Short mmCIF file of C-alpha atoms in Angstrom, two decimals:
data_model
loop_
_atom_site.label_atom_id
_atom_site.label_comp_id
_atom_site.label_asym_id
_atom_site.label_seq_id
_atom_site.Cartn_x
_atom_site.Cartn_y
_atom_site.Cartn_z
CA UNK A 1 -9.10 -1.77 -13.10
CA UNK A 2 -9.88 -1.36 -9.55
CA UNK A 3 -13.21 -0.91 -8.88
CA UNK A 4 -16.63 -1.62 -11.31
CA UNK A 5 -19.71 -0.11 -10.01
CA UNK A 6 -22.51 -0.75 -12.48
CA UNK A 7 -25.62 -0.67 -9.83
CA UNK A 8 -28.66 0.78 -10.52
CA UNK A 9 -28.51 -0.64 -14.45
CA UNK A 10 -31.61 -2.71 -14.77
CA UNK A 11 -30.77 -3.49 -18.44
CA UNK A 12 -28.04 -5.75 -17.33
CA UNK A 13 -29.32 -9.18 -17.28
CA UNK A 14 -28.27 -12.61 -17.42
CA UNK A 15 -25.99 -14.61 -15.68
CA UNK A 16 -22.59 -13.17 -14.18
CA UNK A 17 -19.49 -14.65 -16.62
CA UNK A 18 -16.62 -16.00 -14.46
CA UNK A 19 -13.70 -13.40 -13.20
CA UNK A 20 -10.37 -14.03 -13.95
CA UNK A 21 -8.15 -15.12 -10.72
CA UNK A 22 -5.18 -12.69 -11.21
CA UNK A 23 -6.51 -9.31 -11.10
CA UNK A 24 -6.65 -5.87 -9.25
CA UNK A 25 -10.22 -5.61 -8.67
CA UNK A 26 -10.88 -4.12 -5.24
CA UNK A 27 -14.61 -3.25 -5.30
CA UNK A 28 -17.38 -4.78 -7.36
CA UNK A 29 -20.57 -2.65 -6.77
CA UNK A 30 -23.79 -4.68 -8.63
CA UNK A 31 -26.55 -3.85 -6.65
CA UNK A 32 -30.02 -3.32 -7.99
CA UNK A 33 -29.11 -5.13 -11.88
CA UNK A 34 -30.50 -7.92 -12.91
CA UNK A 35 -28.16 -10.68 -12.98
CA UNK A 36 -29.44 -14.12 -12.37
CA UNK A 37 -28.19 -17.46 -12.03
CA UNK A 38 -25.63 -18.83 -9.24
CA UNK A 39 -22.78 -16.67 -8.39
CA UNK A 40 -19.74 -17.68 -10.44
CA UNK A 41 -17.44 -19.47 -8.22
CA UNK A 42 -14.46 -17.45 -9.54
CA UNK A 43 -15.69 -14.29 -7.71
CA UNK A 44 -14.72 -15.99 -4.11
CA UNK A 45 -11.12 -16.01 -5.40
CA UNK A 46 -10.61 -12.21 -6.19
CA UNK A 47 -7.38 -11.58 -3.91
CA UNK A 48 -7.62 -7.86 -3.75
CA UNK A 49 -11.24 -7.60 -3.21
CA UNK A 50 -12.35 -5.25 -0.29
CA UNK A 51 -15.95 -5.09 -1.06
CA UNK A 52 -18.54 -7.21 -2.92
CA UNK A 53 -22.04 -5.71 -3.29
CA UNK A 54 -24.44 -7.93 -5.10
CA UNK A 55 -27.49 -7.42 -3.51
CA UNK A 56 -30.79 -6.66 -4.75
CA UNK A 57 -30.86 -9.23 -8.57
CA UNK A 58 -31.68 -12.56 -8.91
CA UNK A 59 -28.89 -14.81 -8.42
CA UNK A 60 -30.29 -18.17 -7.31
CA UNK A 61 -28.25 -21.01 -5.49
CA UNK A 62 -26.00 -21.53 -3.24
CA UNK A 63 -23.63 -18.91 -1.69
CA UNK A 64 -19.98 -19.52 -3.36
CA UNK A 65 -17.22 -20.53 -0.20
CA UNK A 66 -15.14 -17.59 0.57
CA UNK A 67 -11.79 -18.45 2.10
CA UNK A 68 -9.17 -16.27 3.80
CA UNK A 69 -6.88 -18.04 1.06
CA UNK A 70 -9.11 -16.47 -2.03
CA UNK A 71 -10.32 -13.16 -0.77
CA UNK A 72 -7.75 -12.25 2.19
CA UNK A 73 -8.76 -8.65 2.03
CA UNK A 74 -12.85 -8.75 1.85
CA UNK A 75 -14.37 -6.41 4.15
CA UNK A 76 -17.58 -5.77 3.26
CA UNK A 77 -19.94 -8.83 1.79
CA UNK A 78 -23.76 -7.94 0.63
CA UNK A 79 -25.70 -10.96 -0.84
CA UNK A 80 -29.20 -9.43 0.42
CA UNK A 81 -32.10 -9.34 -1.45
CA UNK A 82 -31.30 -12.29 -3.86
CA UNK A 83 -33.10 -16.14 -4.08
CA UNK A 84 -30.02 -18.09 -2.22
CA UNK A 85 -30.87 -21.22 -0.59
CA UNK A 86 -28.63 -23.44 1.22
CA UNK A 87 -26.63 -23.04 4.33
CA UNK A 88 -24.12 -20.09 5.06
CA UNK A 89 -21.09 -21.27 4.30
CA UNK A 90 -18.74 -21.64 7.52
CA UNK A 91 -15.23 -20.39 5.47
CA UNK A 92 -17.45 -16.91 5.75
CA UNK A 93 -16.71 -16.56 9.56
CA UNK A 94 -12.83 -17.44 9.51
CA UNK A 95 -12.07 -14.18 7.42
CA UNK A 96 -10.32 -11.97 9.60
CA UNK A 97 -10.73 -9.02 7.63
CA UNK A 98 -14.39 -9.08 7.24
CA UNK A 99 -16.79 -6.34 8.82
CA UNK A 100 -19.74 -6.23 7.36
CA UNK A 101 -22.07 -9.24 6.12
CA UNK A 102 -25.62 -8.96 5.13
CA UNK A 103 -27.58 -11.96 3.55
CA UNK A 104 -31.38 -10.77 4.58
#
C-alpha cells in the first residue's frame, strides 16, 4: 500500500498504533480524525514517505525526531492544529527534501 488517506473520519479515535519500519507507504493523509496521544515514534522512520498530514486531532506531546536517515524522501510535513508542546526538533531542518512544514 502506498498511500492511506482516511481524513475527514471523525469516528476514528484513539491513539495512532506504531507503523512497521519496512514498508511502501508514501502518503499518510489523517487530517481532521480524532487520534490522540503522542505521535508513535515509528512514523519518523517511514523511508518512502513523501507526505505526512496529521493536522487538525489531538495528538499531545512532543514532535517525534525526523532524520534524513528515517524519512529521506519527506516533502511535505503538517502537524498544525494539534496540542504539541516542546521544542521543534532540529533533525527537521537538515532534511534536504523537505518543502513544506506547518506546525501553527
Amino acid at each position: 500500500m502506498q498511500r492511506i488517506d482516511i481524513s475527514g473520519n471523525s469516528r476514528l479515535m484513539g491513539q495512532l498504533p506504531e507503523f512497521p519500519i519496512n514498508n511502501s507507504l508514501e502518503v499518510l493523509s489523517l487530517r481532521y480524525t480524532n487520534f490522540s496521544g503522542s505521535i508513535p515514534a515509528s512514523i519518523a522512520n517511514l523511508s518512502n514517505l513523501v507526505e505526512l498530514d496529521l493536522s487538525h486531532n489531538n495528538f499531545n506531546g512532543s514532535i517525534p525526531p525526523f532524520h534524513r536517515s528515517g524519512v529521506p524522501n519527506l516533502a511535505s510535513l503538517d502537524l498544525s492544529w494539534n496540542h504539541l508542546s516542546g521544542s521543534i526538533p532540529s533533525s527537521l531542518f537538515t532534511l534536504s527534501t523537505l518543502q513544506t512544514l506547518s506546525l501553527g
